Amino acid sequence: MTKYIRRAAGLCAVLLVALLVNATRVQVFQAPSYDDNPANRRQAIARYGQPRGDIVVDGETVTGSEDTGEQLRFERSYKDGPLYAPVTGFASQLYGTTFLENAEDDILSGADPMLAPLPLWNDITHAENPGGKVVTTIDPDAQEAAFEGLGSRRGAVAAIEPATGKILALVSTPSYDPAELSGTGSAVTRAWERLNGEADKPMLNRAIRQTYPPGSTFKVVTAAAALEAGVVTDVDEPTSSPNPYRLPGTTTRLTNETEGCEDASLRYAFEWSCNTVFAKLGVDVGLDGMTNTTANFGFNDRKLRIPFSVAPSNFDTRLDKAQLALSSIGQFNTRATPLQMAMISAAVAGGGSVKSPYLVERTTTRDGSTVASHGPSTLHQAMNPSTALRMRELMTDVVTEGTGSIAAIPGATVGGKTGTAQHGVDNSGLPYAWFISWAQADDAMEPAVAVAVVVEDAAARRGDISGGGDAAPIAKAVMEVALNASSDASSNGGG
């Protein structure tokens, strides 16, 4: 009898061990596959079972969470949704997350272990942390000025603080309300289909995800390259620049839309945007010199994040001399995001240093304790400080004497560069209007802001002046706001 009891006990022990092994296999080794199974709704129910953390602009939340009382309980809500959509993105129960809602999802959803006072205990108990907050660098007045300036037109604005890389404005129009994509009802599906089907692409973030031919605004880069390479040593000396300029190895002749460009000095050519001068300068600098300079400004960088990814701006590294000439005036395959062009202007204003642009000042717990913070960092050294100083002079001349006079601001030094970018079959489309600029108050130690504006459906006539007519007033409005904010911060003892 004792023998059978021992056998039964042994069998029970084996079964118990097998049960424990299987439970361990399921709960530890196979847990991720069960968690990620689309049929498992427990994670979704838990994710939306508490309010999502908020995105903050200048101390005010621009997001919220609404209690629906349904199984997926809390839906995302937005304040001034179209205004901040290029910053926040959307958080949709059907279509996922984009932009800050995506890049900072762990903080906003409460999943980041840094939000827990005892992270290890939370791992054991699977307790849910309250969602944290994401504090942005956006200046709400600058954001609104850019948004209102663009109005119903397609375009984008990016504004940066040159000394730090803080993004003060990031606007794309036309825009949309991210709240339309919250929830799970049929209205959300219809909104998704409508927004994706619209010809104007309201969900496209033109400021960071759309690249444009930069046209004459790219001449800032070419001028810097010529100065850095020693091709130009005196901005007031005549250049050896024929008008028209025959593109090397071709019979194509490049002309200008302004007078006085033949053998013009760099200063005059920059003020009045002489294509022939800059095309030849690009060839004289050479492909290696131009590609190195563009890389130092941030072109061809596929790793830039702010914290979400930015489409890389393009300057081809394999060009013949004719293509190099065209690329050096912002044509051929040269393309840039508005953020990239703001970085170029910021490098001129900031002494030649390209600061890493960033959108998040810090992340915090729900009660405001800092989880992580962001500070200035140098991405590249685009040019020597002496070159940057000469470029500041040239950009200032554009506003005081050249095509960008409309951007002048009393009590401040403003530098700018107008431009147009032709496109369409045989350049038949209305040119994109560009204006890049920076501004420094007369009583300030450093520039307050660098701005890039592009207007896709500009109404101005073809020619470089259209950037001054369509885009410059928008940049001016943003710069005025930033100058006022900088003045207020200084008077209050801020930096």
PDB file of N, CA, C and O in Angstrom, residues 33 153 157 239 244 336 416 446 453 458:
ATOM      1  N   SER A  33       4.148  37.739 -26.370  1.00  0.00           N
ATOM      2  CA  SER A  33       3.339  37.384 -27.539  1.00  0.00           C
ATOM      3  C   SER A  33       1.851  37.506 -27.235  1.00  0.00           C
ATOM      4  O   SER A  33       1.060  37.913 -28.091  1.00  0.00           O
ATOM      5  N   ARG A 153      -3.798  79.777 -46.880  1.00  0.00           N
ATOM      6  CA  ARG A 153      -2.819  79.351 -47.890  1.00  0.00           C
ATOM      7  C   ARG A 153      -2.063  78.101 -47.426  1.00  0.00           C
ATOM      8  O   ARG A 153      -1.915  77.858 -46.232  1.00  0.00           O
ATOM      9  N   VAL A 157       5.727  77.426 -41.340  1.00  0.00           N
ATOM     10  CA  VAL A 157       6.625  78.341 -40.635  1.00  0.00           C
ATOM     11  C   VAL A 157       7.368  77.555 -39.571  1.00  0.00           C
ATOM     12  O   VAL A 157       6.775  76.740 -38.854  1.00  0.00           O
ATOM     13  N   THR A 239      33.090  90.299 -58.679  1.00  0.00           N
ATOM     14  CA  THR A 239      33.348  88.891 -58.984  1.00  0.00           C
ATOM     15  C   THR A 239      33.462  88.738 -60.498  1.00  0.00           C
ATOM     16  O   THR A 239      32.922  89.550 -61.247  1.00  0.00           O
ATOM     17  N   PRO A 244      24.711  86.720 -69.550  1.00  0.00           N
ATOM     18  CA  PRO A 244      24.310  85.463 -68.911  1.00  0.00           C
ATOM     19  C   PRO A 244      25.512  84.550 -68.660  1.00  0.00           C
ATOM     20  O   PRO A 244      26.595  84.774 -69.198  1.00  0.00           O
ATOM     21  N   ALA A 336      14.717  71.340 -49.239  1.00  0.00           N
ATOM     22  CA  ALA A 336      14.894  71.587 -47.808  1.00  0.00           C
ATOM     23  C   ALA A 336      13.543  71.727 -47.125  1.00  0.00           C
ATOM     24  O   ALA A 336      12.569  72.200 -47.717  1.00  0.00           O
ATOM     25  N   GLY A 416      17.701  89.060 -43.520  1.00  0.00           N
ATOM     26  CA  GLY A 416      16.774  88.191 -44.243  1.00  0.00           C
ATOM     27  C   GLY A 416      17.292  87.798 -45.606  1.00  0.00           C
ATOM     28  O   GLY A 416      18.312  88.298 -46.087  1.00  0.00           O
ATOM     29  N   GLU A 446      22.026  89.243 -28.018  1.00  0.00           N
ATOM     30  CA  GLU A 446      22.033  88.220 -29.052  1.00  0.00           C
ATOM     31  C   GLU A 446      20.682  88.176 -29.744  1.00  0.00           C
ATOM     32  O   GLU A 446      19.674  88.670 -29.215  1.00  0.00           O
ATOM     33  N   VAL A 453       9.882  80.849 -43.594  1.00  0.00           N
ATOM     34  CA  VAL A 453       8.489  80.810 -44.051  1.00  0.00           C
ATOM     35  C   VAL A 453       8.465  80.370 -45.503  1.00  0.00           C
ATOM     36  O   VAL A 453       9.250  80.860 -46.322  1.00  0.00           O
ATOM     37  N   ALA A 458       1.606  81.099 -53.469  1.00  0.00           N
ATOM     38  CA  ALA A 458       1.831  82.537 -53.416  1.00  0.00           C
ATOM     39  C   ALA A 458       1.171  83.225 -54.597  1.00  0.00           C
ATOM     40  O   ALA A 458       1.180  82.716 -55.719  1.00  0.00           O
TER      41      ALA A 458
END
